Amino acid sequence: MNSLRGKRAVVFGGAGFLGSHLCERLLADGAEGVIAVDNLVTGNLKNLDDVKRDARFDLMQQDVCQPVPITGPVDFVFNLASPASPKDYEVLWLETLRVGSLGTQHALELAENKKAVMLQASTSEIYGDPLVHPQVESYFGNVDSTGPRAVYDEAKRYGEAIVQAFRRKRNVATRIVRIFNTYGPRMRLNDGRVVPQFVAQALRGEDLTLYGDGSQTRSFCFVDDLLEGILRLALSNEQDPVNIGNPREQTIREFAEAVKQAAGGGGKLVFEPLPPGDPKQRKPDISRARAILGWEPKITLEVGLPRTIDYFRGVL
Ligand code: NAD
Ligand code: UDP
């Protein structure tokens, strides 16, 4: 396989949960330079504590909706900049639409100018509330274009469209990863997503808040597995979307029990109204990732959850 050794990468959204892990992994794999570009709207400088002393690392604190001037060669542009939690994008609705459109265009223009590979962080939300299960890349999805999730879902769908347009019309080398629910250290404690929410509640001995009856399903991928998939995709020649996620599906109720057990605490399960537009089921079909990238997840929930809980113990 190709390698990252000696390569220079720009990571839009590099101070976020996934972006900061990506910066760290790029450096660990021998990249010559890594530049994180982030306006910290949902990111955190503390996420970069482990990489900021590395001379090969730089942070540009700016909005990627503004042009992003980078000097010198660039081999990869990773576009991860976007609010990602439903609670975040409900508040940051216009920012989400703007970064998904203008920010993505800037990532593509940067890649075009530098003759770099551009990798777009897309999402399982492309499939909306899916009627095909598990979700295969060829499924067009069931997305509500006016619902509360639309600012995110439609921005990400536009993102895939503009990526493909730059590939077809301007010959930019592009990759699209459709990321399914990923968890791990450095998720923001109060970002509202189910993993930090349940873990924080369990560690504080509070009740765990299940939305709806908890029968909706998700499939949780540990961050290290996701990064391995993303890097394999970046280094491949695959230009069509590839799902990366863990196909082990469970109900949110089962997940709440798993968190309580792993955290060794927590109160009752309490039920609150299901937010409108909340997908009822989600599980990636990873046949393409297996065939094209030789990738599949290795880290089980029994291993990844305790590591995540340890991190949250340290920040509570
Ligand atoms: P995150 O909120 O931790 O990270 C996003 C980062 O982007 C933050 O650091 C934020 O400050 C930055 N950002 C947002 N708007 C910006 C702007 N205009 N200019 C510069 N920086 C900006 O979220 P995450 O979970 O790390 O998600 C990263 C990417 O992966 C997102 O694009 C998200 O849509 C995608 N994704 C994540 C998941 C998941 O489960 N974590 C699932 C599907 C897709
Ligand atoms: N959820 C929940 N309780 C919470 C937070 C989330 O039951 O405190 C549910 C949410 O309704 C959804 C699932 O957990 O069905 C995953 O939510 P998350 O926000 O993490 O991501 P989503 O996959 O919905 O984008």
mmCIF file with all atom_site columns, C-alpha atoms and ligand atoms in Angstrom, residues 13-19 37-44 62-65 79-84 88 99 121-124 152 156 179-182 187-188 193, ligand 1:
data_model
loop_
_atom_site.group_PDB
_atom_site.id
_atom_site.type_symbol
_atom_site.label_atom_id
_atom_site.label_alt_id
_atom_site.label_comp_id
_atom_site.label_asym_id
_atom_site.label_entity_id
_atom_site.label_seq_id
_atom_site.pdbx_PDB_ins_code
_atom_site.Cartn_x
_atom_site.Cartn_y
_atom_site.Cartn_z
_atom_site.occupancy
_atom_site.B_iso_or_equiv
_atom_site.pdbx_formal_charge
_atom_site.auth_seq_id
_atom_site.auth_comp_id
_atom_site.auth_asym_id
_atom_site.auth_atom_id
_atom_site.pdbx_PDB_model_num
ATOM   1  C CA  . GLY A 1 13  ? -11.909 20.380 11.589 1.00 0.00 ? 13  GLY A CA  1
ATOM   2  C CA  . GLY A 1 14  ? -8.605  19.160 13.078 1.00 0.00 ? 14  GLY A CA  1
ATOM   3  C CA  . ALA A 1 15  ? -9.393  20.279 16.643 1.00 0.00 ? 15  ALA A CA  1
ATOM   4  C CA  . GLY A 1 16  ? -12.556 18.172 16.850 1.00 0.00 ? 16  GLY A CA  1
ATOM   5  C CA  . PHE A 1 17  ? -13.064 14.650 18.147 1.00 0.00 ? 17  PHE A CA  1
ATOM   6  C CA  . LEU A 1 18  ? -12.209 12.768 14.954 1.00 0.00 ? 18  LEU A CA  1
ATOM   7  C CA  . GLY A 1 19  ? -9.990  15.484 13.469 1.00 0.00 ? 19  GLY A CA  1
ATOM   8  C CA  . VAL A 1 37  ? -7.630  24.301 10.326 1.00 0.00 ? 37  VAL A CA  1
ATOM   9  C CA  . ASP A 1 38  ? -10.393 24.893 12.855 1.00 0.00 ? 38  ASP A CA  1
ATOM   10 C CA  . ASN A 1 39  ? -12.500 27.767 14.201 1.00 0.00 ? 39  ASN A CA  1
ATOM   11 C CA  . LEU A 1 40  ? -13.205 25.838 17.438 1.00 0.00 ? 40  LEU A CA  1
ATOM   12 C CA  . VAL A 1 41  ? -16.980 26.173 17.072 1.00 0.00 ? 41  VAL A CA  1
ATOM   13 C CA  . THR A 1 42  ? -17.390 22.638 18.438 1.00 0.00 ? 42  THR A CA  1
ATOM   14 C CA  . GLY A 1 43  ? -13.698 21.717 18.749 1.00 0.00 ? 43  GLY A CA  1
ATOM   15 C CA  . ASN A 1 44  ? -11.292 22.198 21.624 1.00 0.00 ? 44  ASN A CA  1
ATOM   16 C CA  . GLN A 1 62  ? -9.904  30.128 11.249 1.00 0.00 ? 62  GLN A CA  1
ATOM   17 C CA  . ASP A 1 63  ? -13.298 29.511 9.669  1.00 0.00 ? 63  ASP A CA  1
ATOM   18 C CA  . VAL A 1 64  ? -12.975 27.332 6.558  1.00 0.00 ? 64  VAL A CA  1
ATOM   19 C CA  . CYS A 1 65  ? -15.866 29.271 5.024  1.00 0.00 ? 65  CYS A CA  1
ATOM   20 C CA  . ASN A 1 79  ? -12.510 17.752 5.197  1.00 0.00 ? 79  ASN A CA  1
ATOM   21 C CA  . LEU A 1 80  ? -13.936 16.993 8.649  1.00 0.00 ? 80  LEU A CA  1
ATOM   22 C CA  . ALA A 1 81  ? -15.140 20.490 9.504  1.00 0.00 ? 81  ALA A CA  1
ATOM   23 C CA  . SER A 1 82  ? -18.812 20.420 10.485 1.00 0.00 ? 82  SER A CA  1
ATOM   24 C CA  . PRO A 1 83  ? -20.868 20.296 13.650 1.00 0.00 ? 83  PRO A CA  1
ATOM   25 C CA  . ALA A 1 84  ? -21.713 16.608 13.990 1.00 0.00 ? 84  ALA A CA  1
ATOM   26 C CA  . ASP A 1 88  ? -25.000 21.084 17.886 1.00 0.00 ? 88  ASP A CA  1
ATOM   27 C CA  . VAL A 1 99  ? -19.501 24.826 6.310  1.00 0.00 ? 99  VAL A CA  1
ATOM   28 C CA  . ALA A 1 121 ? -16.106 13.101 5.740  1.00 0.00 ? 121 ALA A CA  1
ATOM   29 C CA  . SER A 1 122 ? -19.652 12.189 4.781  1.00 0.00 ? 122 SER A CA  1
ATOM   30 C CA  . THR A 1 123 ? -22.096 10.371 7.002  1.00 0.00 ? 123 THR A CA  1
ATOM   31 C CA  . SER A 1 124 ? -24.644 7.613  7.458  1.00 0.00 ? 124 SER A CA  1
ATOM   32 C CA  . TYR A 1 152 ? -26.903 18.564 8.397  1.00 0.00 ? 152 TYR A CA  1
ATOM   33 C CA  . LYS A 1 156 ? -23.669 16.479 3.647  1.00 0.00 ? 156 LYS A CA  1
ATOM   34 C CA  . ILE A 1 179 ? -18.951 7.519  8.627  1.00 0.00 ? 179 ILE A CA  1
ATOM   35 C CA  . PHE A 1 180 ? -21.358 5.654  10.920 1.00 0.00 ? 180 PHE A CA  1
ATOM   36 C CA  . ASN A 1 181 ? -21.679 6.463  14.662 1.00 0.00 ? 181 ASN A CA  1
ATOM   37 C CA  . THR A 1 182 ? -18.130 6.605  16.013 1.00 0.00 ? 182 THR A CA  1
ATOM   38 C CA  . MET A 1 187 ? -15.935 13.371 22.387 1.00 0.00 ? 187 MET A CA  1
ATOM   39 C CA  . ARG A 1 188 ? -17.258 16.547 23.978 1.00 0.00 ? 188 ARG A CA  1
ATOM   40 C CA  . ARG A 1 193 ? -24.616 12.537 21.491 1.00 0.00 ? 193 ARG A CA  1
HETATM 41 P P1  . NAD B 2 .   ? -16.611 17.569 16.130 1.00 0.00 ? 1   NAD B P1  1
HETATM 42 O O1  . NAD B 2 .   ? -17.704 18.545 16.346 1.00 0.00 ? 1   NAD B O1  1
HETATM 43 O O2  . NAD B 2 .   ? -15.861 17.083 17.309 1.00 0.00 ? 1   NAD B O2  1
HETATM 44 O O3  . NAD B 2 .   ? -15.551 18.108 15.087 1.00 0.00 ? 1   NAD B O3  1
HETATM 45 C C1  . NAD B 2 .   ? -15.852 19.005 14.060 1.00 0.00 ? 1   NAD B C1  1
HETATM 46 C C2  . NAD B 2 .   ? -14.760 20.058 14.020 1.00 0.00 ? 1   NAD B C2  1
HETATM 47 O O4  . NAD B 2 .   ? -15.009 20.967 12.926 1.00 0.00 ? 1   NAD B O4  1
HETATM 48 C C3  . NAD B 2 .   ? -14.712 20.913 15.284 1.00 0.00 ? 1   NAD B C3  1
HETATM 49 O O5  . NAD B 2 .   ? -13.392 20.998 15.776 1.00 0.00 ? 1   NAD B O5  1
HETATM 50 C C4  . NAD B 2 .   ? -15.225 22.268 14.821 1.00 0.00 ? 1   NAD B C4  1
HETATM 51 O O6  . NAD B 2 .   ? -14.723 23.341 15.587 1.00 0.00 ? 1   NAD B O6  1
HETATM 52 C C5  . NAD B 2 .   ? -14.765 22.289 13.375 1.00 0.00 ? 1   NAD B C5  1
HETATM 53 N N1  . NAD B 2 .   ? -15.532 23.211 12.530 1.00 0.00 ? 1   NAD B N1  1
HETATM 54 C C6  . NAD B 2 .   ? -16.878 23.258 12.361 1.00 0.00 ? 1   NAD B C6  1
HETATM 55 N N2  . NAD B 2 .   ? -17.202 24.275 11.545 1.00 0.00 ? 1   NAD B N2  1
HETATM 56 C C7  . NAD B 2 .   ? -16.030 24.862 11.170 1.00 0.00 ? 1   NAD B C7  1
HETATM 57 C C8  . NAD B 2 .   ? -15.701 25.958 10.334 1.00 0.00 ? 1   NAD B C8  1
HETATM 58 N N3  . NAD B 2 .   ? -16.654 26.667 9.695  1.00 0.00 ? 1   NAD B N3  1
HETATM 59 N N4  . NAD B 2 .   ? -14.412 26.293 10.162 1.00 0.00 ? 1   NAD B N4  1
HETATM 60 C C9  . NAD B 2 .   ? -13.426 25.588 10.801 1.00 0.00 ? 1   NAD B C9  1
HETATM 61 N N5  . NAD B 2 .   ? -13.683 24.544 11.615 1.00 0.00 ? 1   NAD B N5  1
HETATM 62 C C10 . NAD B 2 .   ? -14.965 24.179 11.788 1.00 0.00 ? 1   NAD B C10 1
HETATM 63 O O7  . NAD B 2 .   ? -17.279 16.337 15.355 1.00 0.00 ? 1   NAD B O7  1
HETATM 64 P P2  . NAD B 2 .   ? -16.664 14.925 14.930 1.00 0.00 ? 1   NAD B P2  1
HETATM 65 O O8  . NAD B 2 .   ? -17.488 13.873 15.541 1.00 0.00 ? 1   NAD B O8  1
HETATM 66 O O9  . NAD B 2 .   ? -15.211 14.913 15.138 1.00 0.00 ? 1   NAD B O9  1
HETATM 67 O O10 . NAD B 2 .   ? -16.982 14.922 13.368 1.00 0.00 ? 1   NAD B O10 1
HETATM 68 C C11 . NAD B 2 .   ? -15.999 15.224 12.406 1.00 0.00 ? 1   NAD B C11 1
HETATM 69 C C12 . NAD B 2 .   ? -16.567 15.010 11.004 1.00 0.00 ? 1   NAD B C12 1
HETATM 70 O O11 . NAD B 2 .   ? -16.963 13.649 10.836 1.00 0.00 ? 1   NAD B O11 1
HETATM 71 C C13 . NAD B 2 .   ? -17.784 15.878 10.713 1.00 0.00 ? 1   NAD B C13 1
HETATM 72 O O12 . NAD B 2 .   ? -17.702 16.338 9.380  1.00 0.00 ? 1   NAD B O12 1
HETATM 73 C C14 . NAD B 2 .   ? -18.933 14.913 10.864 1.00 0.00 ? 1   NAD B C14 1
HETATM 74 O O13 . NAD B 2 .   ? -20.025 15.276 10.071 1.00 0.00 ? 1   NAD B O13 1
HETATM 75 C C15 . NAD B 2 .   ? -18.313 13.605 10.410 1.00 0.00 ? 1   NAD B C15 1
HETATM 76 N N6  . NAD B 2 .   ? -19.015 12.451 11.011 1.00 0.00 ? 1   NAD B N6  1
HETATM 77 C C16 . NAD B 2 .   ? -18.777 12.106 12.318 1.00 0.00 ? 1   NAD B C16 1
HETATM 78 C C17 . NAD B 2 .   ? -19.467 11.027 12.870 1.00 0.00 ? 1   NAD B C17 1
HETATM 79 C C18 . NAD B 2 .   ? -19.232 10.568 14.277 1.00 0.00 ? 1   NAD B C18 1
HETATM 80 O O14 . NAD B 2 .   ? -19.859 9.600  14.716 1.00 0.00 ? 1   NAD B O14 1
HETATM 81 N N7  . NAD B 2 .   ? -18.356 11.167 15.040 1.00 0.00 ? 1   NAD B N7  1
HETATM 82 C C19 . NAD B 2 .   ? -20.405 10.319 12.099 1.00 0.00 ? 1   NAD B C19 1
HETATM 83 C C20 . NAD B 2 .   ? -20.627 10.720 10.785 1.00 0.00 ? 1   NAD B C20 1
HETATM 84 C C21 . NAD B 2 .   ? -19.912 11.767 10.242 1.00 0.00 ? 1   NAD B C21 1
#
